[in-house]
Coordinates of C-alpha atoms and ligand atoms in Angstrom, one line a residue:
X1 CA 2.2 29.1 7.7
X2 CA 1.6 25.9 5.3
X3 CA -0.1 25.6 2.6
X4 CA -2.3 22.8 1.8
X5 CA -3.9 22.0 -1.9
X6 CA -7.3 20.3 -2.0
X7 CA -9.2 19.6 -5.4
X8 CA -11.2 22.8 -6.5
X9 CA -14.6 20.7 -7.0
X10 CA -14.8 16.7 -7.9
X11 CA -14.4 13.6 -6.3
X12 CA -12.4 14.4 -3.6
X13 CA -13.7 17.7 -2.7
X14 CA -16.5 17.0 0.2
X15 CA -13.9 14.2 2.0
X16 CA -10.9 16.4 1.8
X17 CA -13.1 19.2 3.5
X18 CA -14.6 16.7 5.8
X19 CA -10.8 15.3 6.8
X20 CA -9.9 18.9 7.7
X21 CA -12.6 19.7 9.6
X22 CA -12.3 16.8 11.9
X23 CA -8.8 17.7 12.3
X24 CA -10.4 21.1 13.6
X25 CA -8.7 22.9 11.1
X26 CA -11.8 26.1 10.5
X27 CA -11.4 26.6 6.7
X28 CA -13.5 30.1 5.1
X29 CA -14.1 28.9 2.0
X30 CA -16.6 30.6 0.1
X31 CA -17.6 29.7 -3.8
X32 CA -15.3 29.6 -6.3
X33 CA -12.4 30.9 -4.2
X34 CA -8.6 30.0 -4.9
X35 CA -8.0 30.4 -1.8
X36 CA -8.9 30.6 1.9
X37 CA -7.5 30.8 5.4
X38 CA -7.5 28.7 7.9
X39 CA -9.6 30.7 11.4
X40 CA -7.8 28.5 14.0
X41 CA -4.2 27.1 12.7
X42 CA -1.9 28.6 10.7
X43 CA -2.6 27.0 7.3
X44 CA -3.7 28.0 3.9
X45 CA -6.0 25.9 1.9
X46 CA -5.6 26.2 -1.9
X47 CA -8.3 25.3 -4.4
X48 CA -6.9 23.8 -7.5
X49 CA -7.6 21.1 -10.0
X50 CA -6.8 17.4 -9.3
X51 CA -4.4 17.3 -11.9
X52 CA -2.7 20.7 -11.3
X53 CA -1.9 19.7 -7.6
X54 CA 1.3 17.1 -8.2
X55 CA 3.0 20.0 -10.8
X56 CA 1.9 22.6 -7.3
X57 CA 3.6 20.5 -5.2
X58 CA 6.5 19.5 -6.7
X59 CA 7.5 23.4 -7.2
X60 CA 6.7 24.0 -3.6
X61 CA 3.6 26.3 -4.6
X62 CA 2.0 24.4 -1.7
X63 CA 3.4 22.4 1.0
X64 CA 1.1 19.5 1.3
X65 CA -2.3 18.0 -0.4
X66 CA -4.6 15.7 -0.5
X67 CA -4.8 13.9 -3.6
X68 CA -5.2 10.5 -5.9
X69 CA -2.1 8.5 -5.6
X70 CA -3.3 7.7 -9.4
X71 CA -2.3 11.3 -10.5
X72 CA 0.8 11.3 -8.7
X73 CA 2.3 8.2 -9.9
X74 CA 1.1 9.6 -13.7
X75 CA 2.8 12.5 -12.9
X76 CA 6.0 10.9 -11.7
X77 CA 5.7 13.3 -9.2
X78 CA 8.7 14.2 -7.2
X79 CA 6.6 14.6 -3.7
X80 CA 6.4 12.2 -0.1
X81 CA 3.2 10.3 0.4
X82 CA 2.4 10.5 4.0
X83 CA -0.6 8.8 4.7
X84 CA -2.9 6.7 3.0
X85 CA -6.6 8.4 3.6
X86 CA -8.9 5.9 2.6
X87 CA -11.2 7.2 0.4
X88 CA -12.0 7.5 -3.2
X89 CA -10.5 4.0 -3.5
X90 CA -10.3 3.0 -7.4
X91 CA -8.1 1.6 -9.7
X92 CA -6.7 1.6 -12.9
X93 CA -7.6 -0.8 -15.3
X94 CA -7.4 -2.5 -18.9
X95 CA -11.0 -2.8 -20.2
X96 CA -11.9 -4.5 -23.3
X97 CA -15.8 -5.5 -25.1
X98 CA -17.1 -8.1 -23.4
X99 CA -17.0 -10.8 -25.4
X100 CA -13.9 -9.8 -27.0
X101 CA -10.9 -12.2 -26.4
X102 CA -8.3 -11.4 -23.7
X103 CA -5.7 -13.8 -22.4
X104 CA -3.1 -11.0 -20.6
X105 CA -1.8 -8.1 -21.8
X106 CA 0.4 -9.8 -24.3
X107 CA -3.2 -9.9 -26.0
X108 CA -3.2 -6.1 -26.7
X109 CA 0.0 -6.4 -29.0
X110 CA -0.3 -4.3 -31.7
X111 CA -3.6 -2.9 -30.7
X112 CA -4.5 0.3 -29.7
X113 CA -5.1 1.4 -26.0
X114 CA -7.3 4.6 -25.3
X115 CA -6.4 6.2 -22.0
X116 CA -6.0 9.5 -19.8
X117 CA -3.4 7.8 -17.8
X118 CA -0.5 7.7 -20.7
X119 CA 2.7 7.2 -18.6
X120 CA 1.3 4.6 -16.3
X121 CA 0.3 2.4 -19.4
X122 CA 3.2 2.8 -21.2
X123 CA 5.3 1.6 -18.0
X124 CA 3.5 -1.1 -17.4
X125 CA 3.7 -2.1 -21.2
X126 CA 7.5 -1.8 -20.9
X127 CA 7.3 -4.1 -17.7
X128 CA 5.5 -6.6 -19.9
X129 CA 7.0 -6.0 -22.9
X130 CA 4.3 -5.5 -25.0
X131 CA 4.3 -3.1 -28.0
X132 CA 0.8 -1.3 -28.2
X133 CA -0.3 2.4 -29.5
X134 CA -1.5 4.6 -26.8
X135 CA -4.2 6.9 -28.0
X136 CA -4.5 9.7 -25.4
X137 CA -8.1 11.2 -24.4
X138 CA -8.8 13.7 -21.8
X139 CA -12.5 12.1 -21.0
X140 CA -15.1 9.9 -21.7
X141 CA -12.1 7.4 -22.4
X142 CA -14.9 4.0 -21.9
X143 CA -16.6 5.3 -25.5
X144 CA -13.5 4.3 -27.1
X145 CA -13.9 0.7 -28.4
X146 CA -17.6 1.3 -29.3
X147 CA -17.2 4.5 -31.8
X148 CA -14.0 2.2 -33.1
X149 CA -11.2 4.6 -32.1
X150 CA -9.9 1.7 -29.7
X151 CA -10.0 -1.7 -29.2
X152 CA -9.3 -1.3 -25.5
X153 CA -9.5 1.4 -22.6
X154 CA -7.0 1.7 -19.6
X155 CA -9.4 3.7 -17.3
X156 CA -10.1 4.6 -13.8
X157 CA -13.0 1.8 -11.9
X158 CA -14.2 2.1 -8.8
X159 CA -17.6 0.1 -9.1
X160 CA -18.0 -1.2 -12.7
X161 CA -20.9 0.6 -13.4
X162 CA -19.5 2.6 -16.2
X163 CA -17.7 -0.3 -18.1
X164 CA -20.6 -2.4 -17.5
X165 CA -23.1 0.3 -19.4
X166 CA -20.5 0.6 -22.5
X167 CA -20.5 -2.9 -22.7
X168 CA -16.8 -3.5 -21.5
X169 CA -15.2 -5.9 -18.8
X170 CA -12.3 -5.4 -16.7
X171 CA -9.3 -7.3 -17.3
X172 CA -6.2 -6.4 -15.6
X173 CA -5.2 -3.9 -13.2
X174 CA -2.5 -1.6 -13.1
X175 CA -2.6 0.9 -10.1
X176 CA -4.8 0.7 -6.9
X177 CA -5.3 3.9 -5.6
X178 CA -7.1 5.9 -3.1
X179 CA -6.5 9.9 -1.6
X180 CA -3.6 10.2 0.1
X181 CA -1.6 13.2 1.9
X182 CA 1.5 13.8 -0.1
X183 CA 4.4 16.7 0.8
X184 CA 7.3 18.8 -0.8
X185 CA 10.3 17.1 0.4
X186 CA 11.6 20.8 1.2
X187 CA 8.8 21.9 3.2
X188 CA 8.7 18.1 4.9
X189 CA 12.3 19.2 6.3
X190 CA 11.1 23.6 6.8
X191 CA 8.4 23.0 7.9
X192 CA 8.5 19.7 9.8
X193 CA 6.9 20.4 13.2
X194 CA 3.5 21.9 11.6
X195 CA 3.7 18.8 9.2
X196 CA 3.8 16.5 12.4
X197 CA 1.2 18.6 14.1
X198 CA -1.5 17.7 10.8
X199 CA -0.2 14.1 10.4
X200 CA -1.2 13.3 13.9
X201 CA -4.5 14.9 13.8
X202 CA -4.9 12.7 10.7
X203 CA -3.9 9.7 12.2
X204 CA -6.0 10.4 15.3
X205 CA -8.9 10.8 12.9
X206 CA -9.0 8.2 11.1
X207 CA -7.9 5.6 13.5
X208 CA -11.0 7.1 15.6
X209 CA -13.3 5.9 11.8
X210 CA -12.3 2.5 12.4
X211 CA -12.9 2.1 15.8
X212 CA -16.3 2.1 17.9
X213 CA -17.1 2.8 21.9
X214 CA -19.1 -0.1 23.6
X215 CA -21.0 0.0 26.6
X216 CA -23.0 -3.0 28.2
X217 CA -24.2 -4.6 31.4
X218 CA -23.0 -8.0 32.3
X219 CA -23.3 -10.2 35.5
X220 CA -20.0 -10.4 37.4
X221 CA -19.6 -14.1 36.8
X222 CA -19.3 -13.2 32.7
X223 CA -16.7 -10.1 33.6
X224 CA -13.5 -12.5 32.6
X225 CA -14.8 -14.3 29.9
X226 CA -16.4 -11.5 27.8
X227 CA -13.1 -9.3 28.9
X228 CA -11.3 -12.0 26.8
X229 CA -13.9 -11.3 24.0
X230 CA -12.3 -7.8 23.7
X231 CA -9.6 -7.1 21.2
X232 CA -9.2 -3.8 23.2
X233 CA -6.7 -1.2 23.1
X234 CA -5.2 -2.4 27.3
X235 CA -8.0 -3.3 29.5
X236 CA -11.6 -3.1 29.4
X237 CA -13.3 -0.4 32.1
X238 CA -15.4 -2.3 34.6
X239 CA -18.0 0.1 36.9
X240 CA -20.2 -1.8 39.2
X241 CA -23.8 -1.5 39.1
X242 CA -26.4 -0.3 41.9
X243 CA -27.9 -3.9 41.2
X244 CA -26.0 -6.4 43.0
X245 CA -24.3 -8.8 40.9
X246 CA -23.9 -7.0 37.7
X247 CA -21.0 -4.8 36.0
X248 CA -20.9 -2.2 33.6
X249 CA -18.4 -3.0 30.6
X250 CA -16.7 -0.2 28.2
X251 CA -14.7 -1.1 25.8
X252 CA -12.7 0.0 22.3
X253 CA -13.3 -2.1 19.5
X254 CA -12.4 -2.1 15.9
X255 CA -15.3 -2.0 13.2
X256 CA -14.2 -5.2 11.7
X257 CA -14.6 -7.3 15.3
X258 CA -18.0 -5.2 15.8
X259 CA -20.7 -8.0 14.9
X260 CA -18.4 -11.2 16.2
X261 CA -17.8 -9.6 19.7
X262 CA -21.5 -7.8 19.4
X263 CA -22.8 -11.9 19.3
X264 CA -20.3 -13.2 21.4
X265 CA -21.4 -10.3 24.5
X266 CA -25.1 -11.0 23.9
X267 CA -24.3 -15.2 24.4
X268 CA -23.0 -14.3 27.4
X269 CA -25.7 -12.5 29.2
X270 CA -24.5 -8.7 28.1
X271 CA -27.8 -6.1 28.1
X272 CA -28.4 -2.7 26.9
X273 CA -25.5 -2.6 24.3
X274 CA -24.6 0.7 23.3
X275 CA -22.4 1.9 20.7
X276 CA -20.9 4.8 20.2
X277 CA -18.9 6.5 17.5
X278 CA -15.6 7.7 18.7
X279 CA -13.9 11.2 17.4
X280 CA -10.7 10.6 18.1
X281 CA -8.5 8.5 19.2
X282 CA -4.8 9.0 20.7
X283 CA -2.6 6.3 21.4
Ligands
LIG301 O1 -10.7 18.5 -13.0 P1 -9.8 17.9 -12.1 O2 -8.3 17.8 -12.6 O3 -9.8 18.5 -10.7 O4 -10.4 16.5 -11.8 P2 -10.4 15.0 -12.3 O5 -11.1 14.9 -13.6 O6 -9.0 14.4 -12.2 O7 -11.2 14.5 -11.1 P3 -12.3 13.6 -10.6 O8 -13.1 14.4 -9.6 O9 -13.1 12.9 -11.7 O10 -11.4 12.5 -9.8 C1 -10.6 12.8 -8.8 C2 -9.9 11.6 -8.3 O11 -10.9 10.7 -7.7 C3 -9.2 10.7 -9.3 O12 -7.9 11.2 -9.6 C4 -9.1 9.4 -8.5 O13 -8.0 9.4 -7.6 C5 -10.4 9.4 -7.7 N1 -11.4 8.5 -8.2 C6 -12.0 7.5 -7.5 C7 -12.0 8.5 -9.5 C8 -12.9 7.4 -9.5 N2 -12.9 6.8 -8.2 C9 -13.7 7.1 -10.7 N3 -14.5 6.2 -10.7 N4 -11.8 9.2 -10.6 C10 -12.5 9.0 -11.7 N5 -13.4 8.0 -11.8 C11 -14.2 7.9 -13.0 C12 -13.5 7.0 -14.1 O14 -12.6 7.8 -14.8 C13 -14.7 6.5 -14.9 O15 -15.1 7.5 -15.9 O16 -15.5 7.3 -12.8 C14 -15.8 6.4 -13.9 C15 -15.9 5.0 -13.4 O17 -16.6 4.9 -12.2 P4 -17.5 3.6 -11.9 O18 -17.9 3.8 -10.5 O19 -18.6 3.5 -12.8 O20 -16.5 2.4 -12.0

């Protein structure tokens, strides 16, 4: 049995749900329960707070989670990131008034520094060796400079908006992060083979996010040239058609070549292009 943490309710709540159901994992969660099992694997799936989880972990409460690599690195947490899961990407960053002079962080000596993210500050102050006063809050740290309690903010961004409406500007970043799946070193050696068994679904998962299923007609004269179009995974299926002359193409391509092959296949004659999300993928 393992024990995996997910956030109780926030941010990463709905995607860390998501992520386990496409790894067929059948979780009974009703509301507000701590905890609930897993139908078809044997897992359970605690519900705690985002900031509870890398203290959970550490003491082997749970086994593995899903979690900001923000928190953990605040929390200097002892625990094995395993897997980078592409969401809730953010980072953490130094924030002042807009029109308010910044020329690097040596800028903020002396000054005062509102944050939730204490230990991560302070390093990177000692990496720069700038001597500035933290002021710890727990929320609403990007009211800060305008109620005068700071004359800067080190603060979670993900798309501005915030800063923007309390008049502030990004300056520097500190941390990238996104949701990651993180272990107990002790239960990475226990209980290694159920560990494997989640890791590869995960992969397989989001591997199959990136990529897309194409299928199109082409005339036989196009088959080579377009079948050099394909970044594909080995070789490209090719299925002749009832009409003389023409192919059937499928293919596996990565979202980021979609729309340059997508042009490329219709320059060369391809018809009926279809597309088609794939749900996993195994290499
Ligand atoms: O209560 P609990 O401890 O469970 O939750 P929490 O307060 O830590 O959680 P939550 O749900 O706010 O955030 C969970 C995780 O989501 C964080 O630890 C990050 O890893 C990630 N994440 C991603 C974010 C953001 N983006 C984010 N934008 N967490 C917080 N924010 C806040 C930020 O603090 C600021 O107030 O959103 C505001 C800025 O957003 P933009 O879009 O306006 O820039």
């Amino acid at each position: 049995m393992i024990k995996i943490a997910v956030q109780k309710s926030g941010r990463l709540y709905d995607e860390s749900l998501k992520l386990l159901k496409e790894c067929g994992l059948h979780v009974d969660n009703g509301m507000d329960q701590l905890k609930a099992e897993v139908r078809n694997f044997p897992a359970e799936v605690y519900f705690l707070r985002n900031s509870d989880i890398p203290q959970y972990l550490e003491d082997g409460v749970v086994d593995i989670a899903i979690i900001g690599e923000n928190v953990l690195y605040e929390k200097n947490a002892n625990v094995f990131v395993l897997e980078k899961l592409g969401f809730s990407k953010c980072r953490l960053s130094i924030a002042l008034p807009k029109n308010d002079e910044y020329s690097g962080i040596t800028s903020l000596e002396g000054k005062k520094i509102a944050t939730s993210y204490p230990n991560t500050l302070q390093k990177y102050l000692n990496e720069k060796n700038v001597n500035a006063e933290i002021h710890l809050i727990s929320g609403s740290v990007e009211i800060a400079p305008n109620i005068g309690l700071a004359d800067a903010i080190c603060d979670l961004v993900s798309s501005g908006s915030t800063l923007f409406k309390n008049g502030l500007e990004e300056k520097d970043i500190l941390f990238r992060s996104e949701a990651c799946i993180a272990a107990n070193p002790k239960a990475l050696e226990d209980k290694k083979e159920i560990i494997d068994e989640i890791l590869f679904r995960v992969q397989s998962v989001l591997k199959a996010r990136d990529h897309r299923y194409i299928l199109f007609n082409i005339p036989n004269h196009q088959i080579k040239t377009v079948g050099k179009m394909l970044p594909v995974l080995k070789s490209p299926t090719v299925l002749p058609l009832l009409d003389e002359g023409w192919s059937s193409m499928h293919s596996v391509i990565h979202v980021d070549d979609f729309w340059k092959v997508i042009r490329g296949l219709k320059e060369h004659g391809a018809q009926g292009i279809l597309v088609i999300p794939v749900q996993n993928m195994v290499i």
